[in-house]
Amino acid sequence: VWKLADPAELAREKEQKEAELARRAAEQAAQAAERAAKEALAKLPPIDFMKQLFLSDDTTTTPTPTTTTTTPKYSRFDDTTGLPTHAHDGEALNKNQSKKAKKEFDAQQKKYDKYLKSQAK
């Protein structure tokens, strides 16, 4: 009987393939979780989205086990539009901050409208 490769080498290659498959499965699971989180955020109306924003290293995300802060990003909101008017510390937003908040609000409005449109079908 002729053997083409050393049994130890074959076992090592098999382990490498299994490790690669496990890595790919973990990567796909992480991508699926990230996709689900994005879809969950798209389901939020813009007003609710702005109210649930928290301060963290990345200010556009909600707190996760890796972030330690649970301070809301905004403290007060306009009753008619739902846009934030005051920062977490109670100070009124300046022009630049208001502009960024409006941009964030509009982006969430687009995501929410897209979600509503997909649900109507």
PDB file of C-alpha atoms in Angstrom:
ATOM      1  CA  VAL A   1       0.000   0.000   0.000  1.00  0.00           C
ATOM      2  CA  TRP A   2       1.381   3.341  -1.009  1.00  0.00           C
ATOM      3  CA  LYS A   3       0.606   6.305   1.248  1.00  0.00           C
ATOM      4  CA  LEU A   4       0.882   9.736  -0.274  1.00  0.00           C
ATOM      5  CA  ALA A   5       1.323  11.715   2.915  1.00  0.00           C
ATOM      6  CA  ASP A   6       2.469  11.314   6.463  1.00  0.00           C
ATOM      7  CA  PRO A   7      -0.460  10.560   8.871  1.00  0.00           C
ATOM      8  CA  ALA A   8       0.641  13.396  11.171  1.00  0.00           C
ATOM      9  CA  GLU A   9       0.541  15.836   8.267  1.00  0.00           C
ATOM     10  CA  LEU A  10      -2.929  14.640   7.237  1.00  0.00           C
ATOM     11  CA  ALA A  11      -4.185  15.052  10.809  1.00  0.00           C
ATOM     12  CA  ARG A  12      -2.727  18.562  10.978  1.00  0.00           C
ATOM     13  CA  GLU A  13      -4.402  19.527   7.690  1.00  0.00           C
ATOM     14  CA  LYS A  14      -7.713  18.142   8.936  1.00  0.00           C
ATOM     15  CA  GLU A  15      -7.414  20.198  12.144  1.00  0.00           C
ATOM     16  CA  GLN A  16      -6.635  23.316  10.112  1.00  0.00           C
ATOM     17  CA  LYS A  17      -9.721  22.787   7.938  1.00  0.00           C
ATOM     18  CA  GLU A  18     -11.912  22.292  11.008  1.00  0.00           C
ATOM     19  CA  ALA A  19     -10.476  25.419  12.641  1.00  0.00           C
ATOM     20  CA  GLU A  20     -11.126  27.408   9.454  1.00  0.00           C
ATOM     21  CA  LEU A  21     -14.729  26.163   9.312  1.00  0.00           C
ATOM     22  CA  ALA A  22     -15.249  27.104  12.971  1.00  0.00           C
ATOM     23  CA  ARG A  23     -13.778  30.562  12.351  1.00  0.00           C
ATOM     24  CA  ARG A  24     -16.069  31.116   9.357  1.00  0.00           C
ATOM     25  CA  ALA A  25     -19.115  29.978  11.335  1.00  0.00           C
ATOM     26  CA  ALA A  26     -18.248  32.369  14.174  1.00  0.00           C
ATOM     27  CA  GLU A  27     -17.737  35.195  11.679  1.00  0.00           C
ATOM     28  CA  GLN A  28     -21.106  34.507  10.051  1.00  0.00           C
ATOM     29  CA  ALA A  29     -22.816  34.429  13.451  1.00  0.00           C
ATOM     30  CA  ALA A  30     -21.255  37.786  14.351  1.00  0.00           C
ATOM     31  CA  GLN A  31     -22.410  39.269  11.038  1.00  0.00           C
ATOM     32  CA  ALA A  32     -25.926  37.929  11.593  1.00  0.00           C
ATOM     33  CA  ALA A  33     -26.023  39.465  15.079  1.00  0.00           C
ATOM     34  CA  GLU A  34     -24.812  42.809  13.713  1.00  0.00           C
ATOM     35  CA  ARG A  35     -27.430  42.677  10.950  1.00  0.00           C
ATOM     36  CA  ALA A  36     -30.163  41.917  13.508  1.00  0.00           C
ATOM     37  CA  ALA A  37     -29.049  44.855  15.665  1.00  0.00           C
ATOM     38  CA  LYS A  38     -29.193  47.196  12.645  1.00  0.00           C
ATOM     39  CA  GLU A  39     -32.664  45.927  11.755  1.00  0.00           C
ATOM     40  CA  ALA A  40     -33.835  46.464  15.332  1.00  0.00           C
ATOM     41  CA  LEU A  41     -32.589  50.070  15.231  1.00  0.00           C
ATOM     42  CA  ALA A  42     -34.334  50.635  11.887  1.00  0.00           C
ATOM     43  CA  LYS A  43     -37.643  49.686  13.522  1.00  0.00           C
ATOM     44  CA  LEU A  44     -37.396  52.570  16.003  1.00  0.00           C
ATOM     45  CA  PRO A  45     -39.184  55.824  15.187  1.00  0.00           C
ATOM     46  CA  PRO A  46     -36.679  58.719  15.048  1.00  0.00           C
ATOM     47  CA  ILE A  47     -37.986  60.296  18.251  1.00  0.00           C
ATOM     48  CA  ASP A  48     -37.498  57.072  20.216  1.00  0.00           C
ATOM     49  CA  PHE A  49     -34.124  56.530  18.551  1.00  0.00           C
ATOM     50  CA  MET A  50     -32.863  59.929  19.687  1.00  0.00           C
ATOM     51  CA  LYS A  51     -34.069  59.289  23.238  1.00  0.00           C
ATOM     52  CA  GLN A  52     -32.215  55.987  23.504  1.00  0.00           C
ATOM     53  CA  LEU A  53     -28.822  57.290  22.348  1.00  0.00           C
ATOM     54  CA  PHE A  54     -26.120  57.106  25.010  1.00  0.00           C
ATOM     55  CA  LEU A  55     -22.715  58.678  25.445  1.00  0.00           C
ATOM     56  CA  SER A  56     -19.898  56.244  24.747  1.00  0.00           C
ATOM     57  CA  ASP A  57     -16.720  56.063  22.722  1.00  0.00           C
ATOM     58  CA  ASP A  58     -18.909  55.806  19.619  1.00  0.00           C
ATOM     59  CA  THR A  59     -21.805  58.155  20.342  1.00  0.00           C
ATOM     60  CA  THR A  60     -24.130  56.606  17.781  1.00  0.00           C
ATOM     61  CA  THR A  61     -24.478  53.288  19.581  1.00  0.00           C
ATOM     62  CA  THR A  62     -26.412  52.116  22.570  1.00  0.00           C
ATOM     63  CA  PRO A  63     -24.522  50.820  25.608  1.00  0.00           C
ATOM     64  CA  THR A  64     -23.041  47.367  25.299  1.00  0.00           C
ATOM     65  CA  PRO A  65     -21.201  45.255  27.842  1.00  0.00           C
ATOM     66  CA  THR A  66     -17.967  46.815  26.581  1.00  0.00           C
ATOM     67  CA  THR A  67     -19.119  50.408  27.146  1.00  0.00           C
ATOM     68  CA  THR A  68     -19.372  51.601  30.705  1.00  0.00           C
ATOM     69  CA  THR A  69     -21.477  54.734  30.370  1.00  0.00           C
ATOM     70  CA  THR A  70     -25.256  54.795  30.493  1.00  0.00           C
ATOM     71  CA  THR A  71     -25.641  58.574  30.353  1.00  0.00           C
ATOM     72  CA  PRO A  72     -28.240  59.608  27.755  1.00  0.00           C
ATOM     73  CA  LYS A  73     -26.786  61.744  24.982  1.00  0.00           C
ATOM     74  CA  TYR A  74     -29.630  64.291  25.116  1.00  0.00           C
ATOM     75  CA  SER A  75     -31.667  65.476  28.102  1.00  0.00           C
ATOM     76  CA  ARG A  76     -34.517  67.507  26.551  1.00  0.00           C
ATOM     77  CA  PHE A  77     -36.403  67.326  23.275  1.00  0.00           C
ATOM     78  CA  ASP A  78     -38.631  69.657  21.278  1.00  0.00           C
ATOM     79  CA  ASP A  79     -42.274  68.674  21.799  1.00  0.00           C
ATOM     80  CA  THR A  80     -43.316  69.303  18.205  1.00  0.00           C
ATOM     81  CA  THR A  81     -40.408  67.953  16.158  1.00  0.00           C
ATOM     82  CA  GLY A  82     -38.824  65.506  18.580  1.00  0.00           C
ATOM     83  CA  LEU A  83     -35.375  66.938  17.919  1.00  0.00           C
ATOM     84  CA  PRO A  84     -33.057  67.259  20.920  1.00  0.00           C
ATOM     85  CA  THR A  85     -32.647  70.741  22.361  1.00  0.00           C
ATOM     86  CA  HIS A  86     -30.306  70.118  25.306  1.00  0.00           C
ATOM     87  CA  ALA A  87     -27.226  67.962  25.805  1.00  0.00           C
ATOM     88  CA  HIS A  88     -26.861  65.370  28.561  1.00  0.00           C
ATOM     89  CA  ASP A  89     -25.491  67.991  30.961  1.00  0.00           C
ATOM     90  CA  GLY A  90     -28.539  70.256  30.544  1.00  0.00           C
ATOM     91  CA  GLU A  91     -26.858  72.859  28.332  1.00  0.00           C
ATOM     92  CA  ALA A  92     -28.664  73.968  25.184  1.00  0.00           C
ATOM     93  CA  LEU A  93     -27.192  72.532  22.000  1.00  0.00           C
ATOM     94  CA  ASN A  94     -25.114  74.973  19.986  1.00  0.00           C
ATOM     95  CA  LYS A  95     -25.605  75.414  16.241  1.00  0.00           C
ATOM     96  CA  ASN A  96     -23.120  72.699  15.278  1.00  0.00           C
ATOM     97  CA  GLN A  97     -24.528  70.182  17.760  1.00  0.00           C
ATOM     98  CA  SER A  98     -28.074  70.929  16.607  1.00  0.00           C
ATOM     99  CA  LYS A  99     -27.017  70.383  13.016  1.00  0.00           C
ATOM    100  CA  LYS A 100     -25.459  67.004  13.881  1.00  0.00           C
ATOM    101  CA  ALA A 101     -28.544  65.989  15.850  1.00  0.00           C
ATOM    102  CA  LYS A 102     -30.776  66.956  12.915  1.00  0.00           C
ATOM    103  CA  LYS A 103     -28.594  64.913  10.572  1.00  0.00           C
ATOM    104  CA  GLU A 104     -28.813  61.911  12.911  1.00  0.00           C
ATOM    105  CA  PHE A 105     -32.576  62.367  13.193  1.00  0.00           C
ATOM    106  CA  ASP A 106     -33.017  62.574   9.411  1.00  0.00           C
ATOM    107  CA  ALA A 107     -30.885  59.475   8.848  1.00  0.00           C
ATOM    108  CA  GLN A 108     -33.010  57.522  11.320  1.00  0.00           C
ATOM    109  CA  GLN A 109     -36.168  58.876   9.675  1.00  0.00           C
ATOM    110  CA  LYS A 110     -34.988  57.454   6.330  1.00  0.00           C
ATOM    111  CA  LYS A 111     -34.260  54.068   7.910  1.00  0.00           C
ATOM    112  CA  TYR A 112     -37.625  54.040   9.647  1.00  0.00           C
ATOM    113  CA  ASP A 113     -39.493  55.034   6.472  1.00  0.00           C
ATOM    114  CA  LYS A 114     -37.715  52.249   4.590  1.00  0.00           C
ATOM    115  CA  TYR A 115     -38.727  49.795   7.323  1.00  0.00           C
ATOM    116  CA  LEU A 116     -42.364  50.951   7.192  1.00  0.00           C
ATOM    117  CA  LYS A 117     -42.353  50.649   3.409  1.00  0.00           C
ATOM    118  CA  SER A 118     -41.040  47.079   3.631  1.00  0.00           C
ATOM    119  CA  GLN A 119     -43.747  46.203   6.173  1.00  0.00           C
ATOM    120  CA  ALA A 120     -46.500  47.604   3.948  1.00  0.00           C
ATOM    121  CA  LYS A 121     -45.712  45.117   1.180  1.00  0.00           C
TER     122      LYS A 121
END
